[in-house]
Short mmCIF file of C-alpha atoms in Angstrom, two decimals:
data_model
loop_
_atom_site.label_atom_id
_atom_site.label_comp_id
_atom_site.label_asym_id
_atom_site.label_seq_id
_atom_site.Cartn_x
_atom_site.Cartn_y
_atom_site.Cartn_z
CA MET A 1 -137.77 -168.20 -110.03
CA THR A 2 -134.40 -168.24 -108.32
CA ASN A 3 -131.16 -167.98 -110.23
CA PRO A 4 -128.77 -169.03 -107.60
CA GLU A 5 -125.96 -170.02 -109.82
CA PRO A 6 -124.52 -168.62 -112.44
CA SER A 7 -125.08 -170.05 -116.07
CA SER A 8 -124.40 -169.06 -119.54
CA ASP A 9 -126.14 -166.65 -121.47
CA ASP A 10 -127.73 -169.12 -123.70
CA SER A 11 -128.94 -171.57 -121.28
CA ASP A 12 -130.46 -168.41 -119.34
CA LEU A 13 -132.22 -167.75 -122.38
CA ALA A 14 -133.49 -171.41 -122.78
CA HIS A 15 -135.11 -170.79 -119.09
CA PHE A 16 -137.65 -168.41 -120.97
CA GLY A 17 -137.94 -171.19 -123.56
CA TYR A 18 -136.02 -169.81 -126.53
CA GLU A 19 -133.24 -171.26 -128.57
CA GLN A 20 -130.44 -169.17 -129.07
CA LEU A 21 -130.52 -168.34 -132.94
CA LEU A 22 -129.25 -164.75 -133.03
CA HIS A 23 -125.44 -164.16 -132.72
CA ARG A 24 -124.43 -163.14 -129.45
CA LYS A 25 -122.05 -160.42 -129.94
CA LEU A 26 -122.40 -157.11 -128.51
CA GLY A 27 -120.24 -156.11 -125.73
CA ARG A 28 -120.88 -153.11 -123.57
CA TYR A 29 -119.74 -150.24 -125.60
CA ALA A 30 -121.91 -151.80 -128.42
CA SER A 31 -124.93 -152.16 -126.49
CA PHE A 32 -124.55 -148.56 -125.50
CA ALA A 33 -124.21 -147.44 -128.63
CA ALA A 34 -127.47 -149.25 -130.02
CA GLY A 35 -129.27 -146.95 -127.22
CA PHE A 36 -127.27 -143.89 -127.61
CA SER A 37 -127.79 -144.23 -131.41
CA PHE A 38 -131.42 -144.45 -131.16
CA VAL A 39 -131.57 -141.29 -128.91
CA SER A 40 -128.99 -139.87 -131.25
CA ILE A 41 -129.07 -135.99 -129.67
CA LEU A 42 -127.13 -134.85 -132.88
CA THR A 43 -129.83 -136.21 -135.00
CA THR A 44 -133.01 -135.19 -133.08
CA ILE A 45 -132.04 -131.58 -131.76
CA PHE A 46 -130.69 -130.50 -135.26
CA GLN A 47 -134.49 -131.57 -136.33
CA PHE A 48 -136.21 -129.88 -133.79
CA PHE A 49 -134.21 -126.97 -132.13
CA GLY A 50 -135.98 -124.59 -134.50
CA PHE A 51 -139.12 -125.73 -134.03
CA GLY A 52 -138.79 -125.48 -130.14
CA TYR A 53 -137.10 -122.36 -130.14
CA SER A 54 -139.87 -120.86 -132.50
CA PHE A 55 -142.71 -121.56 -129.86
CA GLY A 56 -140.99 -121.05 -126.38
CA GLY A 57 -137.88 -118.85 -127.34
CA ALA A 58 -134.57 -119.14 -125.50
CA ALA A 59 -136.37 -120.45 -122.31
CA PHE A 60 -137.47 -123.89 -123.94
CA PHE A 61 -134.44 -125.15 -122.50
CA TRP A 62 -136.06 -126.11 -119.43
CA THR A 63 -137.99 -128.88 -121.09
CA TRP A 64 -134.84 -130.52 -121.91
CA PRO A 65 -134.26 -131.42 -117.93
CA LEU A 66 -138.10 -131.38 -117.25
CA VAL A 67 -138.18 -134.47 -119.94
CA PHE A 68 -135.05 -136.14 -118.67
CA ALA A 69 -136.07 -136.11 -115.55
CA GLY A 70 -139.64 -137.73 -116.26
CA GLN A 71 -137.82 -140.30 -118.64
CA LEU A 72 -135.27 -141.17 -115.98
CA LEU A 73 -138.00 -142.71 -113.86
CA VAL A 74 -139.12 -144.74 -117.00
CA ALA A 75 -135.84 -145.66 -118.17
CA LEU A 76 -134.98 -146.96 -113.99
CA ASN A 77 -138.04 -149.16 -114.14
CA PHE A 78 -136.90 -150.64 -117.93
CA ALA A 79 -133.45 -150.99 -116.10
CA GLU A 80 -135.03 -153.46 -113.70
CA LEU A 81 -137.15 -155.22 -116.11
CA ALA A 82 -133.98 -155.58 -118.51
CA ALA A 83 -131.77 -157.62 -115.50
CA ARG A 84 -134.94 -159.82 -114.96
CA TYR A 85 -135.98 -160.63 -118.62
CA PRO A 86 -133.03 -160.40 -121.04
CA ILE A 87 -135.11 -161.02 -124.19
CA SER A 88 -135.40 -159.57 -127.53
CA GLY A 89 -138.34 -157.35 -128.33
CA CYS A 90 -138.19 -156.53 -124.31
CA ILE A 91 -141.47 -153.79 -124.47
CA TYR A 92 -143.75 -156.90 -125.83
CA GLN A 93 -141.84 -159.27 -123.65
CA TRP A 94 -141.84 -157.35 -120.41
CA SER A 95 -145.60 -156.33 -120.96
CA ARG A 96 -146.67 -159.94 -121.28
CA ARG A 97 -144.85 -161.22 -118.58
CA LEU A 98 -146.43 -158.78 -116.37
CA ALA A 99 -150.01 -158.27 -117.76
CA GLY A 100 -150.67 -161.15 -120.14
CA GLU A 101 -151.10 -162.05 -123.77
CA THR A 102 -153.35 -159.39 -124.54
CA ILE A 103 -151.84 -156.25 -123.29
CA GLY A 104 -148.44 -157.54 -123.79
CA TRP A 105 -149.61 -157.89 -127.69
CA PHE A 106 -150.69 -154.39 -127.85
CA ALA A 107 -147.72 -152.87 -125.92
CA GLY A 108 -145.65 -154.80 -129.14
CA TRP A 109 -148.17 -153.64 -131.59
CA PHE A 110 -147.80 -150.02 -130.60
CA MET A 111 -144.07 -150.30 -130.31
CA ILE A 112 -143.76 -151.79 -134.08
CA ILE A 113 -145.99 -149.21 -135.19
CA ALA A 114 -144.06 -146.38 -133.53
CA GLN A 115 -140.81 -147.80 -134.53
CA ILE A 116 -141.61 -147.70 -138.09
CA VAL A 117 -142.75 -144.13 -138.03
CA THR A 118 -139.73 -143.08 -136.30
CA ALA A 119 -137.32 -144.66 -138.57
CA ALA A 120 -139.19 -142.61 -140.84
CA ALA A 121 -139.04 -139.61 -139.06
CA ALA A 122 -135.28 -140.17 -138.39
CA ALA A 123 -134.26 -140.71 -142.14
CA ILE A 124 -135.93 -137.74 -143.02
CA ALA A 125 -133.72 -135.52 -140.50
CA LEU A 126 -130.72 -135.67 -143.57
CA GLN A 127 -132.90 -132.80 -145.39
CA VAL A 128 -131.80 -130.54 -142.28
CA VAL A 129 -128.48 -131.34 -143.06
CA MET A 130 -127.53 -132.35 -146.56
CA PRO A 131 -128.58 -129.01 -148.77
CA THR A 132 -126.29 -127.04 -145.92
CA ILE A 133 -123.43 -129.32 -146.45
CA TRP A 134 -123.79 -128.50 -150.36
CA SER A 135 -126.89 -126.65 -152.09
CA GLY A 136 -126.72 -129.22 -154.71
CA PHE A 137 -128.33 -131.77 -152.57
CA GLN A 138 -131.46 -130.01 -153.23
CA LEU A 139 -132.52 -131.75 -155.84
CA ILE A 140 -136.29 -130.83 -155.91
CA GLY A 141 -137.01 -126.98 -155.80
CA ASP A 142 -135.03 -124.56 -154.33
CA ASP A 143 -136.41 -123.99 -150.18
CA PRO A 144 -134.80 -126.51 -148.37
CA ALA A 145 -136.55 -126.06 -145.19
CA LEU A 146 -138.57 -129.06 -143.82
CA THR A 147 -141.85 -127.09 -143.52
CA SER A 148 -141.85 -126.22 -147.46
CA THR A 149 -143.26 -128.16 -149.87
CA SER A 150 -139.89 -128.44 -151.99
CA GLY A 151 -138.17 -129.54 -148.77
CA ALA A 152 -140.52 -131.85 -147.53
CA ALA A 153 -140.30 -133.84 -151.27
CA ASN A 154 -136.56 -133.70 -150.91
CA ALA A 155 -136.75 -135.20 -147.59
CA VAL A 156 -138.88 -138.00 -149.01
CA VAL A 157 -135.85 -138.61 -151.54
CA PHE A 158 -132.95 -138.82 -149.12
CA GLY A 159 -134.96 -140.75 -146.61
CA SER A 160 -135.80 -143.43 -148.82
CA ILE A 161 -132.62 -143.78 -149.77
CA LEU A 162 -130.97 -144.01 -146.39
CA LEU A 163 -133.76 -146.41 -145.53
CA VAL A 164 -132.63 -148.81 -148.58
CA VAL A 165 -129.00 -148.63 -147.05
CA THR A 166 -129.80 -149.40 -143.54
CA THR A 167 -131.97 -152.16 -144.30
CA THR A 168 -129.05 -153.30 -146.59
CA ILE A 169 -126.75 -153.47 -143.30
CA ASN A 170 -129.41 -154.92 -141.05
CA CYS A 171 -129.80 -157.59 -143.48
CA ILE A 172 -126.06 -158.55 -143.69
CA GLY A 173 -125.38 -159.09 -139.79
CA ILE A 174 -125.35 -157.98 -136.33
CA ASP A 175 -121.33 -157.54 -136.75
CA LEU A 176 -121.59 -154.99 -139.53
CA MET A 177 -124.63 -153.32 -137.89
CA SER A 178 -122.55 -152.98 -134.71
CA ARG A 179 -119.55 -151.99 -136.16
CA ILE A 180 -120.99 -149.35 -138.04
CA ASN A 181 -123.12 -147.94 -135.19
CA SER A 182 -120.10 -148.06 -132.78
CA ILE A 183 -117.99 -146.11 -135.38
CA GLY A 184 -120.91 -143.59 -135.89
CA VAL A 185 -121.73 -143.36 -132.20
CA THR A 186 -117.87 -142.54 -131.23
CA LEU A 187 -118.22 -139.96 -134.06
CA GLU A 188 -121.33 -138.60 -132.86
CA ILE A 189 -120.02 -138.16 -129.43
CA ILE A 190 -116.91 -136.54 -130.86
CA GLY A 191 -119.11 -134.11 -132.83
CA VAL A 192 -121.27 -133.43 -129.83
CA ALA A 193 -117.93 -132.31 -127.59
CA SER A 194 -116.75 -130.58 -130.78
CA VAL A 195 -120.35 -128.56 -131.15
CA VAL A 196 -120.19 -127.72 -127.62
CA ALA A 197 -116.69 -126.31 -127.77
CA LEU A 198 -117.45 -124.47 -130.86
CA PHE A 199 -120.45 -122.75 -128.84
CA PHE A 200 -119.12 -121.99 -125.79
CA THR A 201 -115.73 -120.31 -127.10
CA HIS A 202 -117.79 -118.19 -129.29
CA ALA A 203 -120.37 -117.08 -126.91
CA GLU A 204 -122.58 -113.75 -127.78
CA ARG A 205 -123.90 -113.90 -124.48
CA GLY A 206 -124.30 -115.38 -121.30
CA PRO A 207 -126.01 -118.34 -119.73
CA GLY A 208 -128.64 -116.37 -118.10
CA VAL A 209 -130.04 -116.38 -121.91
CA VAL A 210 -132.28 -119.59 -120.82
CA PHE A 211 -134.36 -117.23 -119.35
CA ASP A 212 -135.55 -115.05 -122.06
CA THR A 213 -139.05 -115.65 -123.04
CA SER A 214 -139.14 -112.57 -125.58
CA GLN A 215 -139.15 -114.91 -128.85
CA ALA A 216 -141.91 -117.23 -127.67
CA VAL A 217 -145.28 -117.03 -129.29
CA PRO A 218 -147.73 -114.60 -128.23
CA GLY A 219 -150.32 -115.35 -125.33
CA GLY A 220 -149.84 -117.39 -122.10
CA TYR A 221 -146.26 -118.57 -122.07
CA ILE A 222 -147.19 -122.02 -120.43
CA ALA A 223 -149.01 -123.15 -123.60
CA ALA A 224 -145.90 -122.42 -125.62
CA PHE A 225 -143.95 -124.15 -123.33
CA LEU A 226 -145.77 -127.18 -123.50
CA VAL A 227 -145.72 -127.25 -127.35
CA SER A 228 -141.62 -126.65 -127.10
CA GLY A 229 -141.21 -129.51 -125.07
CA LEU A 230 -142.16 -131.74 -127.90
CA MET A 231 -138.53 -131.30 -128.71
CA ALA A 232 -137.09 -132.83 -125.67
CA ALA A 233 -139.98 -135.44 -125.87
CA TYR A 234 -138.85 -136.58 -129.40
CA VAL A 235 -135.24 -137.02 -128.38
CA MET A 236 -135.41 -138.68 -125.23
CA VAL A 237 -136.57 -142.01 -126.17
CA GLY A 238 -135.33 -145.37 -127.69
CA PHE A 239 -132.86 -145.61 -124.75
CA ASP A 240 -134.56 -149.07 -124.42
CA SER A 241 -132.85 -150.50 -127.44
CA ALA A 242 -129.92 -151.92 -125.27
CA GLY A 243 -133.05 -154.29 -124.04
CA GLU A 244 -134.45 -154.80 -127.89
CA LEU A 245 -130.71 -156.36 -128.32
CA SER A 246 -130.67 -158.87 -125.19
CA GLU A 247 -130.15 -161.95 -127.12
CA GLU A 248 -127.36 -160.58 -128.95
CA THR A 249 -125.49 -159.20 -126.02
CA LYS A 250 -123.09 -160.81 -123.81
CA ASN A 251 -123.82 -160.87 -120.19
CA PRO A 252 -127.26 -158.99 -120.75
CA ARG A 253 -128.80 -158.92 -117.05
CA ALA A 254 -125.60 -157.01 -116.22
CA VAL A 255 -124.88 -154.86 -119.48
CA ALA A 256 -128.57 -153.76 -120.52
CA PRO A 257 -129.55 -152.07 -117.57
CA ARG A 258 -126.43 -150.02 -117.28
CA THR A 259 -126.31 -149.17 -120.68
CA ILE A 260 -130.14 -148.39 -120.85
CA LEU A 261 -129.15 -145.93 -117.98
CA THR A 262 -126.18 -144.71 -119.38
CA ALA A 263 -127.34 -143.99 -122.61
CA LEU A 264 -130.14 -141.67 -121.45
CA THR A 265 -127.90 -140.06 -118.84
CA VAL A 266 -125.08 -139.22 -121.70
CA SER A 267 -127.59 -138.03 -124.33
CA ALA A 268 -129.11 -135.81 -121.69
CA VAL A 269 -125.69 -133.95 -120.69
CA GLY A 270 -124.72 -133.96 -124.15
CA GLY A 271 -127.69 -132.34 -125.58
CA GLY A 272 -128.23 -129.71 -122.69
CA LEU A 273 -124.77 -128.66 -123.06
CA MET A 274 -125.46 -128.19 -126.88
CA LEU A 275 -128.63 -126.14 -126.60
CA ILE A 276 -127.50 -123.92 -123.97
CA GLY A 277 -124.26 -123.38 -126.06
CA ALA A 278 -126.05 -122.57 -129.07
CA LEU A 279 -128.34 -120.25 -127.32
CA MET A 280 -125.20 -118.27 -125.93
CA ALA A 281 -123.85 -118.72 -129.31
CA ALA A 282 -126.20 -117.66 -131.68
CA PRO A 283 -125.48 -114.42 -133.75
CA SER A 284 -129.32 -113.01 -133.05
CA LEU A 285 -132.00 -114.40 -131.23
CA ASP A 286 -134.64 -112.46 -133.13
CA ASP A 287 -133.91 -112.29 -136.70
CA GLY A 288 -136.14 -115.13 -137.11
CA GLU A 289 -132.76 -117.35 -138.49
CA LEU A 290 -132.46 -119.24 -135.15
CA ALA A 291 -135.83 -120.72 -135.51
CA THR A 292 -135.58 -121.80 -139.38
CA GLY A 293 -132.38 -122.62 -139.50
CA GLY A 294 -131.71 -123.83 -136.19
CA LEU A 295 -128.04 -125.62 -134.92
CA ALA A 296 -127.04 -125.44 -138.57
CA TYR A 297 -127.57 -121.73 -138.82
CA VAL A 298 -125.20 -121.43 -135.67
CA ILE A 299 -122.28 -123.93 -136.76
CA THR A 300 -122.14 -122.03 -140.19
CA SER A 301 -122.37 -118.63 -138.67
CA LYS A 302 -119.20 -119.72 -136.68
CA LEU A 303 -117.31 -122.01 -138.87
CA SER A 304 -116.15 -121.06 -142.32
CA THR A 305 -115.78 -124.08 -144.64
CA PRO A 306 -114.43 -126.70 -144.34
CA ALA A 307 -114.62 -126.98 -140.88
CA GLY A 308 -118.13 -126.37 -140.48
CA THR A 309 -118.77 -128.47 -143.56
CA VAL A 310 -116.78 -131.54 -141.45
CA LEU A 311 -119.02 -131.12 -137.91
CA LEU A 312 -122.25 -131.22 -140.55
CA CYS A 313 -120.80 -134.28 -142.14
CA THR A 314 -120.77 -135.85 -138.66
CA VAL A 315 -124.49 -134.85 -138.17
CA ALA A 316 -125.19 -136.60 -141.39
CA VAL A 317 -123.35 -139.74 -139.94
CA ALA A 318 -125.14 -139.68 -136.66
CA ILE A 319 -128.66 -139.41 -138.62
CA THR A 320 -127.43 -142.73 -140.75
CA VAL A 321 -126.56 -144.59 -137.49
CA CYS A 322 -129.78 -143.35 -135.70
CA THR A 323 -131.99 -144.60 -138.49
CA LEU A 324 -129.97 -147.90 -138.48
CA ALA A 325 -130.28 -148.51 -134.77
CA ILE A 326 -134.18 -147.66 -134.82
CA GLN A 327 -134.65 -150.10 -137.75
CA THR A 328 -132.31 -152.95 -135.90
CA ALA A 329 -134.55 -152.25 -132.40
CA GLY A 330 -137.70 -152.84 -134.56
CA SER A 331 -136.49 -155.71 -136.53
CA ARG A 332 -136.08 -157.55 -133.03
CA LEU A 333 -139.22 -156.72 -131.74
CA MET A 334 -141.18 -158.08 -134.68
CA PHE A 335 -138.99 -161.00 -134.33
CA SER A 336 -139.55 -161.61 -131.00
CA MET A 337 -143.40 -161.59 -131.38
CA ALA A 338 -143.57 -163.70 -134.53
CA ARG A 339 -141.33 -166.17 -132.81
CA ASP A 340 -144.27 -166.47 -130.56
CA GLY A 341 -146.58 -166.41 -133.32
CA LYS A 342 -147.89 -163.42 -132.41
CA LEU A 343 -147.87 -161.85 -135.96
CA PRO A 344 -149.03 -163.00 -139.32
CA PHE A 345 -146.65 -164.46 -141.28
CA ALA A 346 -144.78 -165.81 -138.04
CA LYS A 347 -142.82 -168.21 -139.43
CA GLN A 348 -141.14 -166.44 -142.34
CA LEU A 349 -140.68 -163.27 -139.70
CA SER A 350 -138.83 -165.31 -137.25
CA THR A 351 -136.72 -166.80 -139.50
CA VAL A 352 -133.29 -166.27 -138.72
CA HIS A 353 -130.22 -166.37 -141.52
CA PRO A 354 -128.20 -169.39 -140.64
CA ARG A 355 -125.00 -167.53 -142.01
CA PHE A 356 -125.54 -163.61 -141.13
CA GLY A 357 -127.32 -164.44 -137.84
CA THR A 358 -130.15 -161.80 -138.56
CA PRO A 359 -134.13 -161.65 -138.93
CA MET A 360 -133.98 -160.10 -142.51
CA LEU A 361 -137.53 -160.02 -143.28
CA PRO A 362 -138.69 -157.90 -140.76
CA ALA A 363 -135.48 -155.83 -141.41
CA ILE A 364 -137.27 -155.41 -145.00
CA VAL A 365 -140.48 -155.05 -143.83
CA ILE A 366 -139.71 -151.97 -141.66
CA GLY A 367 -137.68 -150.66 -144.80
CA VAL A 368 -140.36 -150.82 -147.17
CA LEU A 369 -143.07 -149.42 -144.76
CA GLY A 370 -140.80 -146.40 -143.81
CA ILE A 371 -140.54 -145.54 -147.21
CA ALA A 372 -144.12 -146.10 -148.16
CA LEU A 373 -145.13 -143.54 -145.03
CA LEU A 374 -142.90 -141.23 -146.42
CA LEU A 375 -144.25 -141.32 -149.91
CA VAL A 376 -148.02 -141.33 -148.89
CA ASN A 377 -146.42 -137.56 -147.52
CA LEU A 378 -144.90 -136.84 -150.34
CA GLY A 379 -145.48 -132.94 -150.88
CA ASN A 380 -147.05 -132.49 -147.62
CA ALA A 381 -145.07 -129.43 -145.64
CA ALA A 382 -146.39 -130.40 -142.46
CA MET A 383 -145.13 -133.98 -142.49
CA PHE A 384 -142.00 -133.36 -140.60
CA THR A 385 -143.73 -132.41 -136.99
CA THR A 386 -146.63 -134.63 -138.09
CA LEU A 387 -144.80 -137.82 -138.17
CA ALA A 388 -142.44 -136.99 -135.36
CA SER A 389 -145.64 -136.36 -133.15
CA VAL A 390 -147.98 -139.49 -133.91
CA CYS A 391 -144.56 -141.77 -133.42
CA ILE A 392 -143.81 -140.06 -129.90
CA VAL A 393 -147.74 -140.58 -128.63
CA THR A 394 -147.70 -144.04 -129.82
CA LEU A 395 -144.47 -144.91 -128.38
CA TYR A 396 -145.12 -143.42 -125.12
CA LEU A 397 -148.45 -145.18 -125.23
CA ALA A 398 -146.38 -148.73 -125.70
CA TYR A 399 -144.21 -147.74 -122.56
CA LEU A 400 -147.28 -146.89 -120.65
CA LEU A 401 -148.38 -150.56 -120.91
CA VAL A 402 -145.11 -151.61 -119.57
CA THR A 403 -145.19 -149.19 -116.52
CA VAL A 404 -148.55 -149.71 -115.45
CA PRO A 405 -149.08 -153.19 -115.30
CA LEU A 406 -145.52 -153.19 -113.43
CA LEU A 407 -146.70 -150.56 -111.03
CA LEU A 408 -149.58 -153.20 -110.52
CA ARG A 409 -147.17 -156.10 -109.83
CA ARG A 410 -145.20 -154.04 -107.89
CA LEU A 411 -147.93 -153.65 -105.22
CA ARG A 412 -148.18 -157.37 -105.39
CA GLY A 413 -144.64 -157.82 -104.35
CA TRP A 414 -142.59 -157.63 -107.36
CA PRO A 415 -139.72 -158.90 -108.07
CA ASN A 416 -139.47 -161.38 -104.89
CA ARG A 417 -139.21 -164.43 -106.81
CA GLU A 418 -137.36 -163.12 -109.72
CA PRO A 419 -133.49 -163.86 -110.45
CA GLU A 420 -130.85 -161.67 -108.18
CA LEU A 421 -127.78 -162.86 -109.99
CA SER A 422 -126.54 -162.20 -113.43
CA THR A 423 -124.70 -165.09 -115.78
CA ASP A 424 -121.44 -163.84 -114.10
CA GLY A 425 -122.65 -163.93 -110.58
CA THR A 426 -123.42 -160.16 -110.09
CA LYS A 427 -126.37 -158.91 -108.37
CA LEU A 428 -129.11 -157.42 -110.51
CA PHE A 429 -130.17 -154.07 -110.87
CA THR A 430 -132.73 -153.28 -108.20
CA LEU A 431 -134.65 -150.21 -107.40
CA GLY A 432 -135.75 -151.77 -103.77
CA ARG A 433 -138.20 -149.89 -101.57
CA LEU A 434 -138.15 -146.76 -104.06
CA GLY A 435 -139.41 -148.91 -107.06
CA VAL A 436 -143.42 -148.12 -106.08
CA PRO A 437 -142.80 -144.28 -105.89
CA ILE A 438 -140.69 -144.22 -108.90
CA ASN A 439 -142.77 -146.56 -111.08
CA LEU A 440 -145.67 -144.49 -109.94
CA LEU A 441 -144.25 -141.09 -110.45
CA ALA A 442 -143.26 -142.51 -114.45
CA VAL A 443 -146.81 -143.57 -115.06
CA VAL A 444 -148.08 -140.18 -114.07
CA TRP A 445 -145.58 -138.65 -116.11
CA GLY A 446 -146.28 -141.31 -119.23
CA GLY A 447 -149.78 -140.17 -118.83
CA ALA A 448 -149.23 -136.48 -118.64
CA MET A 449 -147.13 -136.85 -121.82
CA VAL A 450 -149.49 -138.34 -124.04
CA VAL A 451 -152.01 -136.08 -123.25
CA ASN A 452 -149.70 -133.04 -124.03
CA LEU A 453 -148.58 -134.83 -127.44
CA ALA A 454 -151.64 -135.83 -128.71
CA TRP A 455 -153.56 -132.75 -128.23
CA PRO A 456 -154.97 -131.24 -131.16
CA ARG A 457 -152.94 -128.09 -131.64
CA ALA A 458 -153.12 -126.55 -135.25
CA GLU A 459 -149.33 -125.16 -135.10
CA ILE A 460 -148.27 -128.70 -134.81
CA TYR A 461 -150.69 -130.92 -136.80
CA ASP A 462 -152.19 -128.70 -139.31
CA PRO A 463 -150.20 -125.48 -140.16
CA THR A 464 -151.77 -125.15 -143.63
CA ALA A 465 -155.24 -125.34 -142.52
CA LYS A 466 -155.50 -128.30 -144.68
CA GLY A 467 -158.60 -129.74 -142.45
CA TRP A 468 -160.04 -131.05 -139.04
CA TRP A 469 -158.55 -134.84 -139.70
CA MET A 470 -154.78 -133.13 -139.90
CA LEU A 471 -155.44 -131.49 -136.91
CA TRP A 472 -156.53 -134.53 -134.81
CA ALA A 473 -153.83 -136.57 -136.56
CA ALA A 474 -152.47 -138.25 -133.37
CA PRO A 475 -155.68 -139.15 -131.48
CA LEU A 476 -156.69 -140.39 -135.04
CA PHE A 477 -153.53 -142.23 -135.67
CA VAL A 478 -153.66 -143.98 -132.00
CA LEU A 479 -157.26 -145.06 -132.76
CA LEU A 480 -156.74 -146.42 -136.15
CA THR A 481 -153.50 -147.88 -134.94
CA PHE A 482 -155.32 -149.71 -132.25
CA ALA A 483 -158.64 -150.99 -134.64
CA ALA A 484 -156.08 -152.55 -136.72
CA GLY A 485 -154.31 -153.97 -134.20
CA ALA A 486 -157.44 -155.50 -132.88
CA ALA A 487 -158.39 -156.91 -136.13
CA VAL A 488 -154.76 -158.34 -136.35
CA PHE A 489 -155.25 -159.66 -132.96
CA ALA A 490 -158.83 -161.39 -133.84
CA TYR A 491 -157.33 -162.83 -136.67
CA LEU A 492 -154.37 -164.48 -134.94
CA ARG A 493 -156.99 -165.81 -131.95
CA SER A 494 -159.36 -167.46 -134.60
CA ARG A 495 -156.49 -168.67 -136.38
CA LYS A 496 -155.20 -170.43 -133.54
CA VAL A 497 -158.45 -171.55 -132.49
CA ASP A 498 -158.74 -173.37 -135.75
CA GLU A 499 -155.65 -174.93 -135.48
CA GLU A 500 -156.51 -176.66 -132.12
CA VAL A 501 -159.42 -178.00 -133.49
CA ALA A 502 -157.97 -179.20 -136.60
CA ALA A 503 -155.41 -180.71 -134.33
#
């Protein structure tokens, strides 16, 4: 298919067989904000800094540029796909157009599950911040640490409240969501800049600290380094959100590829400066506080209230918009699959509210399931790392179900017959001759990360020695997700056959 003449976004969507139902109101900044807030370095680095440091010591910093390089390979491929398939539910839509209905369906299924778990994991990050702002926010027990029983229980309370709020916002409409998200992202960027400035102007040591391995766990450093990489791997995902919102973005063929790459790059630069700044500014590297208190410990040690409290409030805002963006992306994916009849209750899930222009039921489903997931883990001190780990593994698998079929298609000449112009007449983003090597490296990277993240390490999945089933949580979760998906897929296929016979 060629596209020699620029056309409107709505008619462009019609070329793929879809009617414009969602409200197309997002500009370039709002599109960038969707991806940046999903990555949300303030949220995720606050969650995982202590974890990364506790395993790899200060030298765990190097996992950050390593993971960025790998994820940039994936993002470059996604940017090229976003330019050619500007459709909501991008992971599902890209995969099924590259590899067929079955592979595409499982890519969408894995991504939906990953986004539900990710929304729950992001929501519990409030526990890292709220009790630090005011001790009265610790409603259950007196130990606010996420790895404690009382801290985990308190995290469930705050996480559930946050998911109710984000579900309500997502139901009201893309206008409200984008305004809140854009404001939140602006505050987050200001917050990141402020944190970086604070750390660098209150440094206790030089940048050479990033080569310090003295505080790593005993044993070979490579093993500790691979475990500490969970932090960076968890942070640098979700940059594809600009693609998820393509049907609500103006000129998505031109805008989405740029914002995918910009969201990841800005997050990588800002996050890297935060990491090295925190290591330079920490009062001590060996008193245990950096591993347990993380960035909140460094900030409160350098800033007295109310300035430190204001910065921590900015983190709370970032966590809110991060959870909101994850839920928004997930609801668009669920809507996209339901519109094609690829989910149970497809008619209800694909219904768009005539006034608000949002698929309300998918947002509600994600919110309810996220809360249920938190309640199931009530009292589980390992909830924090377990939820994060299984959601990342599932998400990376969904990414692989795009990059692997794309590589196979590239070897057959893709994208020779795809559109070359956006609706405003500008040339589409392309990797050209670099497409095959970049794609191949992205596949190798994604496969290696799945193995590393799913590896049954007791320190991640079963720190309290509850049993083998916790140790193997990630592989078991993937198998369970696949089995449940296969059952749903078989049910949908049989129902389609029955409908065709009846017709």
